[in-house]
Every structure is written in C-alpha cells, then in structure tokens.
Amino acid sequence: MSVNREDIEYTLELAKLSVEEDKVNGFIDDINKILEYVDDLKELDTENVEVLINPYEYENVFREDDIEASLSIKEVFLNSENRFDNYFVVPRVIE
Amino acid sequence: MDITNLKGYEIAKKIKDKEIKAIEVTEAFLERTKKIDNVLGGYLNIYEENAREEAKKIDAKNEKNEDIGILGGVPIAIKDNIAVKDMKMTCASKILENYVSPYDATSTTLLKNSGAIIIGKCNMDEFAMGSSNENSAFKLAKNPYDIDSVPGGSSGGSAVVVSSRQVPISLGSDTGGSVRQPAAYTGTYGLKPTYGAVSRYGLTSFGSTLDQIGIFSRDIKDMAMTFNAISKYDKHDFTSKNKKNEDYLLNIDNSIKGKKIGVPVEYFGEGLDSETRKAIENSIEILKSLGAEICECSLSLSKYALATYYILSSAEASSNLARFDGIRYGYRDLSEDNIKDLYTSSRMNGFGDEVKRRIMLGTYVLSKGYYDEYYKKGLKVRRLIRDEFLKKFEEFDLILSPTTPKSAFKIGAKAGDVLSMYLEDIYTVPVNIAGIPAISIPCGFSNGKPVGLQLMSNFFNESLLFNAANEFDKIYKFNEKSSELYGGEFL
C-alpha cells in the first residue's frame, strides 16, 4: 500500500492541516517509508484476536458525581487575545 | 561542600536537620544553571524568583519545626508538557509559545505538596515527538558528555539538567522511550512507570494509551523517593490505578539472590554496537555475582512493536492534537477571515514538520478504508505483544536488555532520515505497548558516551526495578566511573 498526492491532500483536509508546497513530496516519501515498514504486521495472523486498547484492562470506573469548582472565567480567557465580553471571537461561520 | 554534588535525599535530610537552608540549595543550583545552561539548552524557561520564594517558605516552615515534606527544599525540573500553574507550558511548539498553565498537573501538585522546589520547565521534542530533542521549535539541547551529540529525546532537556547537576531530579514523559532513551544517553536513571501508576492529568496528551510521566535522577534512592511522592491514585484520570500507596524505599536494599532474569535474544541482534553489547554483558556478570539467575529467553513478537507503536501513537496523536485549532488558546493566524482557513493556517504555521508527519500518518490510518487494515490490526497485535510479556513474567521476575543499540549520535546525523530516527526506540517501545514498567540504568560507555541497561518488570512492580538497580550500582558504581573518566565542565 502506498499513498499518492491525492491521498495526502485528502488526509490533510481531514486533519485541517496544510504543508508547504516544496515539502509535499518529502512528506509523501516519508509516509510511504513508514507504511512499508508497518506492513510487516500483515505477517501475523490476528483473525481471532480481540483488540486491546488500554494495556491494563480496566473495569468500568465510577465516581461520585460531586460538584467541584472549575476554572474561573478569568482563568479560561487568560490564554486568549481574541475575546469579547465572555466570548471567544471567531470569523463569521454562518452567512 | 558543593551542594550540587549531593543526592536529593541527602539534601532533604540536611535541610530537615537544619544543616543547610533550602534557599542556599536553590541558589547553588541556580548558579550552576547560570554558568552552563546557555551551552546545554536544557531549560526552556527558568523561574528563579518563584524558586527562591518557595525555598524561603520551606525554611520558614522548618524553623517552626513544621512538616516540610519528603522532598522539602529539593530542586526539581519539569518537562514542558506537564502543567505547572502560572508557568508557561509550550510543549516546545510554536503553537503554544505563549501559553501559561491555568492549573497544576496532579504530579505537579503532589511534588509541591512534598516540598519540592520547581526551578523551571525543560526543553523537549515538540509535543514529545522525537528521539533527539532536535524537534524543539525553540532550541537544541546538548549532551553534557559531548556537546556535539544529542541528549536523546523526547525528554532531552529533563535528562540534560539532571546529568549536568542543575537539579538532582526531574520529570519527563515516556510514550515510546522518551525517558529511558535520553537517560541512557546522559548517564542518568530513567523510569517509565506502569501505565496507570502516575496520573496523566495535566500532561499534554500525545498517545493517551501509551503516555506515562516518568522520572530522571542521578541516584536510585532519589528516584524511589520521587516515585513515592507522585505514584498516587487520582480521580481526575480514570486510567489512574486505585491501589494502596507503597513505600518504594522499603525493599530497595534487599538481596536479589534467586531472582530470575530473562534475556530476550531478539534484543541483541544486528544494530547493537560492540561496546554497548560489552557493557550489557558486563552488567549481566554483575547481576550473576549478586545471585540473580540469568537465562536466555525469546520475545519473538517484540520485533512488531515499533510498527504497532507508529500506527497507534500517530492515530492517538492525530486525535489529541485536534484541540490545537487557534480558537481558545495558542497561536492563531489572524490574517485568515474564514473559520476553516483559520484552523488550517494556524495549524500549518504552529506545528513543526515531525508533528505534521505524525498527524498525517495518524489521520490516514484512522480514515475510511484503512482503519481495519492499520489501526485495528495494530490494536490486535498490541494484545499479542502484551500477552507475550505476561507469559514471560510467569517465568521471570525481570527482563533485561540494552536501552538503546548505541550511545548518543551527533547532532544532525539522522536529520531527514525518518525511519532511522524511529529505530532509536526499538528496545524501549515494546514496554509502552505492553503497559509494563521499565528503568534505564547507567551501565557503561560506548564511544566515550554513556549507555543504559534496561530492566522491565510486571505491572506495578516498580519496587523490584528500584531494588535491582540499587543492588547493581552498589557493585558497578557508575558515578565514580563517570567522574573519574569524564569529569568535564558539564558533569
């Protein structure tokens, strides 16, 4: 399996990402090298193997639904320069 | 007495016994940093005034004979992907260049509650993606044993500041080897705890099912003492294990006679250089002389761990890093006037190339048509790899390997060669896939630079790692060798 320019453009679109034009081919080469390397996994028969997401399998974790303080509005906006009153300012989304 | 030569636990005791003041300790380490940090680049931000204030508070408490905590007055540095309230947390990325943490990570809270003095935030590979610290958006970090060589990564800065005696202890994070590999390269101890042993609350997520906060130290007791402080159940992280608190110093001087240690042949293949091999063989002899039973074994699936890792960690990263969109915090490209272009442009200009590469790879393996072939396959292989480890631990108490195939490489030597950089983690990655704990122990030199011995144990058996490392170094005495042979200006 190898990726071409079209695949990469589709992937970038999904990831809301872009790369400089002069670097695109380099990225395609790198990703193909990695995909070629990971293709080794196909040697393994995993037909009847269950997936394992967390290495240490947890039972359902419950806790009391206690009310706790969360960050203050002041703290929440500490890292934003794009504020109007208690709102984050973004470009118009709806025409 | 040069305070910076003292071990962390010696410092804590001397302060408690009122032999020295916490402020003298902090000043001594800050002065050393002032002399050498501009060359080594271990820190991204240093908080001198805050450190002095906190040290004075410890002294005032101690004057009144109040409890100052097990790390009372001990200076500590923290990797820049772990939140410390009111300090910057850049993750060495342009996208977070001006970000200030509004809260403390749980491990930070626990260190503060134990009396530790936080000196600063350490350099790293951007978002912990890398094995050389060369992916930092801000500056290089350099190996104290050879400033033309990398210190390893991604927790390169955390390794540098401990190795060069700017602090006795630091925190890093280990997703595929990011504590153990730089520890091996800088002659320090590096611990990757069991998944779930240390809360990840406040650690910037990279691969959420692989990440663990780890510890660097120059002394094994300092590591056990720090682990006592930070390995606690935390309700803010649902993967944090609710277990009884243990005293990890309790069994540290036990004999390791009769302990069974497995040596997997697959970790000694081509690529392992001869001096590193010799150092590991010498380590095996030392462990034998301590009464451990060493036996060859096989972990035949470990060779698939790196491929599994690059699928799973990139997939998780692509999802975790979606939060950096330029809206609520972080870099925003103000020139864009529609929302989609704002996201795309902020991320393009905010992220470095390695981060982009992994987001692309991760997005690809999760996308329609490839999910089963890559991501799901990776999750299945993960079970096979973990189960193979669990089976070995029915037979062995510990598994032993080199931490890395070679010692530190020259800065720039692997630039542009993605796979060769990824292969740096070949011996460390299986541990993260399995979720078990492992430690890197300084055990020798190759090319005049340190190499590490990796010991792995079963889930939540960090105690045995500390014990074995402690007994090993009673014979090997790394610090003596290191200062005799390489006692240069940075060590």
Tab-separated table of C-alpha atoms in Angstrom, chain B residues 3 57 100 106 143 145 148 158 171 209 287 292 376 424:
chain	number	residue	atom	x	y	z
B	3	ILE	CA	25.737	21.321	47.181
B	57	LYS	CA	8.754	29.262	52.632
B	100	VAL	CA	0.513	29.779	30.503
B	106	THR	CA	-1.580	16.165	39.507
B	143	ASN	CA	24.602	16.116	25.640
B	145	TYR	CA	29.199	14.241	27.775
B	148	ASP	CA	28.189	17.903	19.605
B	158	SER	CA	14.930	16.852	31.574
B	171	LEU	CA	10.122	14.744	35.453
B	209	THR	CA	-2.900	4.740	25.992
B	287	LEU	CA	23.855	-9.389	38.369
B	292	ALA	CA	20.450	-13.496	40.176
B	376	LYS	CA	-7.495	-2.245	14.216
B	424	GLU	CA	16.132	4.686	18.111
